[in-house]
Amino acid sequence: MRYFLLEDADRKKYGAQAAMALSYIEMPEVVKDLVQAIDSGDFSGEDLEIIKKALSNLVTRNSMYYEILKKLVGDKDEDYLGG
């Protein structure tokens, strides 16, 4: 899934779906992958919001993942979470 979110030539086409699938995988690395996708500038509009929602779902279920997010983005965490 990470490949479709960050590396595939068609990531703009499949990235949002990959992000939602990744949000159900209990691995700390997923937080970094989702942050990287948001920061990439490759996604906008609805796709970007879906990726943020995926990150929000992940960190809501596991407080350890929220701490990872805070270490990665500091006080800008709200910018990364879907609303």
mmCIF file with all atom_site columns, C-alpha atoms in Angstrom:
data_model
loop_
_atom_site.group_PDB
_atom_site.id
_atom_site.type_symbol
_atom_site.label_atom_id
_atom_site.label_alt_id
_atom_site.label_comp_id
_atom_site.label_asym_id
_atom_site.label_entity_id
_atom_site.label_seq_id
_atom_site.pdbx_PDB_ins_code
_atom_site.Cartn_x
_atom_site.Cartn_y
_atom_site.Cartn_z
_atom_site.occupancy
_atom_site.B_iso_or_equiv
_atom_site.pdbx_formal_charge
_atom_site.auth_seq_id
_atom_site.auth_comp_id
_atom_site.auth_asym_id
_atom_site.auth_atom_id
_atom_site.pdbx_PDB_model_num
ATOM 1  C CA . MET A 1 1  ? 0.000   0.000  0.000   1.00 0.00 ? 1  MET A CA 1
ATOM 2  C CA . ARG A 1 2  ? 2.835   2.375  0.831   1.00 0.00 ? 2  ARG A CA 1
ATOM 3  C CA . TYR A 1 3  ? 4.008   2.052  -2.763  1.00 0.00 ? 3  TYR A CA 1
ATOM 4  C CA . PHE A 1 4  ? 0.657   3.301  -4.106  1.00 0.00 ? 4  PHE A CA 1
ATOM 5  C CA . LEU A 1 5  ? 0.694   6.237  -1.705  1.00 0.00 ? 5  LEU A CA 1
ATOM 6  C CA . LEU A 1 6  ? 4.249   7.473  -2.143  1.00 0.00 ? 6  LEU A CA 1
ATOM 7  C CA . GLU A 1 7  ? 6.090   5.915  -5.061  1.00 0.00 ? 7  GLU A CA 1
ATOM 8  C CA . ASP A 1 8  ? 3.786   4.736  -7.830  1.00 0.00 ? 8  ASP A CA 1
ATOM 9  C CA . ALA A 1 9  ? 3.505   6.852  -10.980 1.00 0.00 ? 9  ALA A CA 1
ATOM 10 C CA . ASP A 1 10 ? -0.273  6.729  -10.492 1.00 0.00 ? 10 ASP A CA 1
ATOM 11 C CA . ARG A 1 11 ? -0.129  7.791  -6.829  1.00 0.00 ? 11 ARG A CA 1
ATOM 12 C CA . LYS A 1 12 ? -2.391  10.765 -7.544  1.00 0.00 ? 12 LYS A CA 1
ATOM 13 C CA . LYS A 1 13 ? -4.993  8.328  -8.821  1.00 0.00 ? 13 LYS A CA 1
ATOM 14 C CA . TYR A 1 14 ? -4.716  5.695  -6.056  1.00 0.00 ? 14 TYR A CA 1
ATOM 15 C CA . GLY A 1 15 ? -3.142  7.591  -3.166  1.00 0.00 ? 15 GLY A CA 1
ATOM 16 C CA . ALA A 1 16 ? -6.326  8.396  -1.270  1.00 0.00 ? 16 ALA A CA 1
ATOM 17 C CA . GLN A 1 17 ? -7.540  4.799  -1.400  1.00 0.00 ? 17 GLN A CA 1
ATOM 18 C CA . ALA A 1 18 ? -4.108  3.558  -0.316  1.00 0.00 ? 18 ALA A CA 1
ATOM 19 C CA . ALA A 1 19 ? -4.140  6.013  2.603   1.00 0.00 ? 19 ALA A CA 1
ATOM 20 C CA . MET A 1 20 ? -7.488  4.725  3.839   1.00 0.00 ? 20 MET A CA 1
ATOM 21 C CA . ALA A 1 21 ? -6.258  1.137  3.628   1.00 0.00 ? 21 ALA A CA 1
ATOM 22 C CA . LEU A 1 22 ? -3.050  2.065  5.468   1.00 0.00 ? 22 LEU A CA 1
ATOM 23 C CA . SER A 1 23 ? -5.055  3.680  8.262   1.00 0.00 ? 23 SER A CA 1
ATOM 24 C CA . TYR A 1 24 ? -6.201  0.196  9.323   1.00 0.00 ? 24 TYR A CA 1
ATOM 25 C CA . ILE A 1 25 ? -2.652  -1.174 9.590   1.00 0.00 ? 25 ILE A CA 1
ATOM 26 C CA . GLU A 1 26 ? -1.272  -1.026 13.111  1.00 0.00 ? 26 GLU A CA 1
ATOM 27 C CA . MET A 1 27 ? 2.299   0.012  12.332  1.00 0.00 ? 27 MET A CA 1
ATOM 28 C CA . PRO A 1 28 ? 3.984   3.215  13.551  1.00 0.00 ? 28 PRO A CA 1
ATOM 29 C CA . GLU A 1 29 ? 5.613   3.707  10.134  1.00 0.00 ? 29 GLU A CA 1
ATOM 30 C CA . VAL A 1 30 ? 2.196   4.431  8.647   1.00 0.00 ? 30 VAL A CA 1
ATOM 31 C CA . VAL A 1 31 ? 2.062   7.772  10.498  1.00 0.00 ? 31 VAL A CA 1
ATOM 32 C CA . LYS A 1 32 ? 5.294   8.876  8.802   1.00 0.00 ? 32 LYS A CA 1
ATOM 33 C CA . ASP A 1 33 ? 4.037   7.657  5.405   1.00 0.00 ? 33 ASP A CA 1
ATOM 34 C CA . LEU A 1 34 ? 0.794   9.619  5.698   1.00 0.00 ? 34 LEU A CA 1
ATOM 35 C CA . VAL A 1 35 ? 2.623   12.763 6.829   1.00 0.00 ? 35 VAL A CA 1
ATOM 36 C CA . GLN A 1 36 ? 5.021   12.356 3.906   1.00 0.00 ? 36 GLN A CA 1
ATOM 37 C CA . ALA A 1 37 ? 2.079   12.061 1.500   1.00 0.00 ? 37 ALA A CA 1
ATOM 38 C CA . ILE A 1 38 ? 0.485   15.223 2.901   1.00 0.00 ? 38 ILE A CA 1
ATOM 39 C CA . ASP A 1 39 ? 3.783   17.119 2.692   1.00 0.00 ? 39 ASP A CA 1
ATOM 40 C CA . SER A 1 40 ? 4.525   15.890 -0.837  1.00 0.00 ? 40 SER A CA 1
ATOM 41 C CA . GLY A 1 41 ? 2.282   18.430 -2.525  1.00 0.00 ? 41 GLY A CA 1
ATOM 42 C CA . ASP A 1 42 ? 1.046   15.672 -4.851  1.00 0.00 ? 42 ASP A CA 1
ATOM 43 C CA . PHE A 1 43 ? -2.448  15.688 -3.374  1.00 0.00 ? 43 PHE A CA 1
ATOM 44 C CA . SER A 1 44 ? -5.076  18.395 -3.125  1.00 0.00 ? 44 SER A CA 1
ATOM 45 C CA . GLY A 1 45 ? -8.783  18.868 -2.628  1.00 0.00 ? 45 GLY A CA 1
ATOM 46 C CA . GLU A 1 46 ? -10.790 15.801 -1.718  1.00 0.00 ? 46 GLU A CA 1
ATOM 47 C CA . ASP A 1 47 ? -7.812  13.440 -2.021  1.00 0.00 ? 47 ASP A CA 1
ATOM 48 C CA . LEU A 1 48 ? -5.791  15.487 0.466   1.00 0.00 ? 48 LEU A CA 1
ATOM 49 C CA . GLU A 1 49 ? -8.733  15.563 2.869   1.00 0.00 ? 49 GLU A CA 1
ATOM 50 C CA . ILE A 1 50 ? -9.105  11.774 2.623   1.00 0.00 ? 50 ILE A CA 1
ATOM 51 C CA . ILE A 1 51 ? -5.422  11.315 3.462   1.00 0.00 ? 51 ILE A CA 1
ATOM 52 C CA . LYS A 1 52 ? -5.764  13.660 6.439   1.00 0.00 ? 52 LYS A CA 1
ATOM 53 C CA . LYS A 1 53 ? -8.864  11.755 7.566   1.00 0.00 ? 53 LYS A CA 1
ATOM 54 C CA . ALA A 1 54 ? -6.921  8.484  7.314   1.00 0.00 ? 54 ALA A CA 1
ATOM 55 C CA . LEU A 1 55 ? -4.200  9.953  9.536   1.00 0.00 ? 55 LEU A CA 1
ATOM 56 C CA . SER A 1 56 ? -6.804  11.245 11.957  1.00 0.00 ? 56 SER A CA 1
ATOM 57 C CA . ASN A 1 57 ? -8.443  7.821  12.173  1.00 0.00 ? 57 ASN A CA 1
ATOM 58 C CA . LEU A 1 58 ? -5.083  6.198  12.863  1.00 0.00 ? 58 LEU A CA 1
ATOM 59 C CA . VAL A 1 59 ? -3.973  8.545  15.638  1.00 0.00 ? 59 VAL A CA 1
ATOM 60 C CA . THR A 1 60 ? -7.423  8.567  17.240  1.00 0.00 ? 60 THR A CA 1
ATOM 61 C CA . ARG A 1 61 ? -7.293  4.801  17.709  1.00 0.00 ? 61 ARG A CA 1
ATOM 62 C CA . ASN A 1 62 ? -3.787  4.745  19.166  1.00 0.00 ? 62 ASN A CA 1
ATOM 63 C CA . SER A 1 63 ? -2.363  7.496  21.369  1.00 0.00 ? 63 SER A CA 1
ATOM 64 C CA . MET A 1 64 ? 1.181   6.265  20.671  1.00 0.00 ? 64 MET A CA 1
ATOM 65 C CA . TYR A 1 65 ? 0.650   7.191  17.017  1.00 0.00 ? 65 TYR A CA 1
ATOM 66 C CA . TYR A 1 66 ? -0.483  10.663 18.024  1.00 0.00 ? 66 TYR A CA 1
ATOM 67 C CA . GLU A 1 67 ? 2.808   11.092 19.892  1.00 0.00 ? 67 GLU A CA 1
ATOM 68 C CA . ILE A 1 68 ? 4.661   10.055 16.732  1.00 0.00 ? 68 ILE A CA 1
ATOM 69 C CA . LEU A 1 69 ? 2.694   12.655 14.762  1.00 0.00 ? 69 LEU A CA 1
ATOM 70 C CA . LYS A 1 70 ? 3.592   15.356 17.300  1.00 0.00 ? 70 LYS A CA 1
ATOM 71 C CA . LYS A 1 71 ? 7.290   14.454 17.008  1.00 0.00 ? 71 LYS A CA 1
ATOM 72 C CA . LEU A 1 72 ? 7.098   14.675 13.226  1.00 0.00 ? 72 LEU A CA 1
ATOM 73 C CA . VAL A 1 73 ? 5.142   17.921 12.844  1.00 0.00 ? 73 VAL A CA 1
ATOM 74 C CA . GLY A 1 74 ? 5.247   19.628 16.238  1.00 0.00 ? 74 GLY A CA 1
ATOM 75 C CA . ASP A 1 75 ? 2.499   22.112 16.981  1.00 0.00 ? 75 ASP A CA 1
ATOM 76 C CA . LYS A 1 76 ? 1.219   21.934 13.401  1.00 0.00 ? 76 LYS A CA 1
ATOM 77 C CA . ASP A 1 77 ? -0.554  18.624 14.098  1.00 0.00 ? 77 ASP A CA 1
ATOM 78 C CA . GLU A 1 78 ? -4.005  20.123 13.448  1.00 0.00 ? 78 GLU A CA 1
ATOM 79 C CA . ASP A 1 79 ? -2.906  20.939 9.879   1.00 0.00 ? 79 ASP A CA 1
ATOM 80 C CA . TYR A 1 80 ? -2.446  17.212 9.279   1.00 0.00 ? 80 TYR A CA 1
ATOM 81 C CA . LEU A 1 81 ? -5.698  15.918 10.710  1.00 0.00 ? 81 LEU A CA 1
ATOM 82 C CA . GLY A 1 82 ? -8.881  15.815 8.644   1.00 0.00 ? 82 GLY A CA 1
ATOM 83 C CA . GLY A 1 83 ? -11.798 17.803 9.894   1.00 0.00 ? 83 GLY A CA 1
#
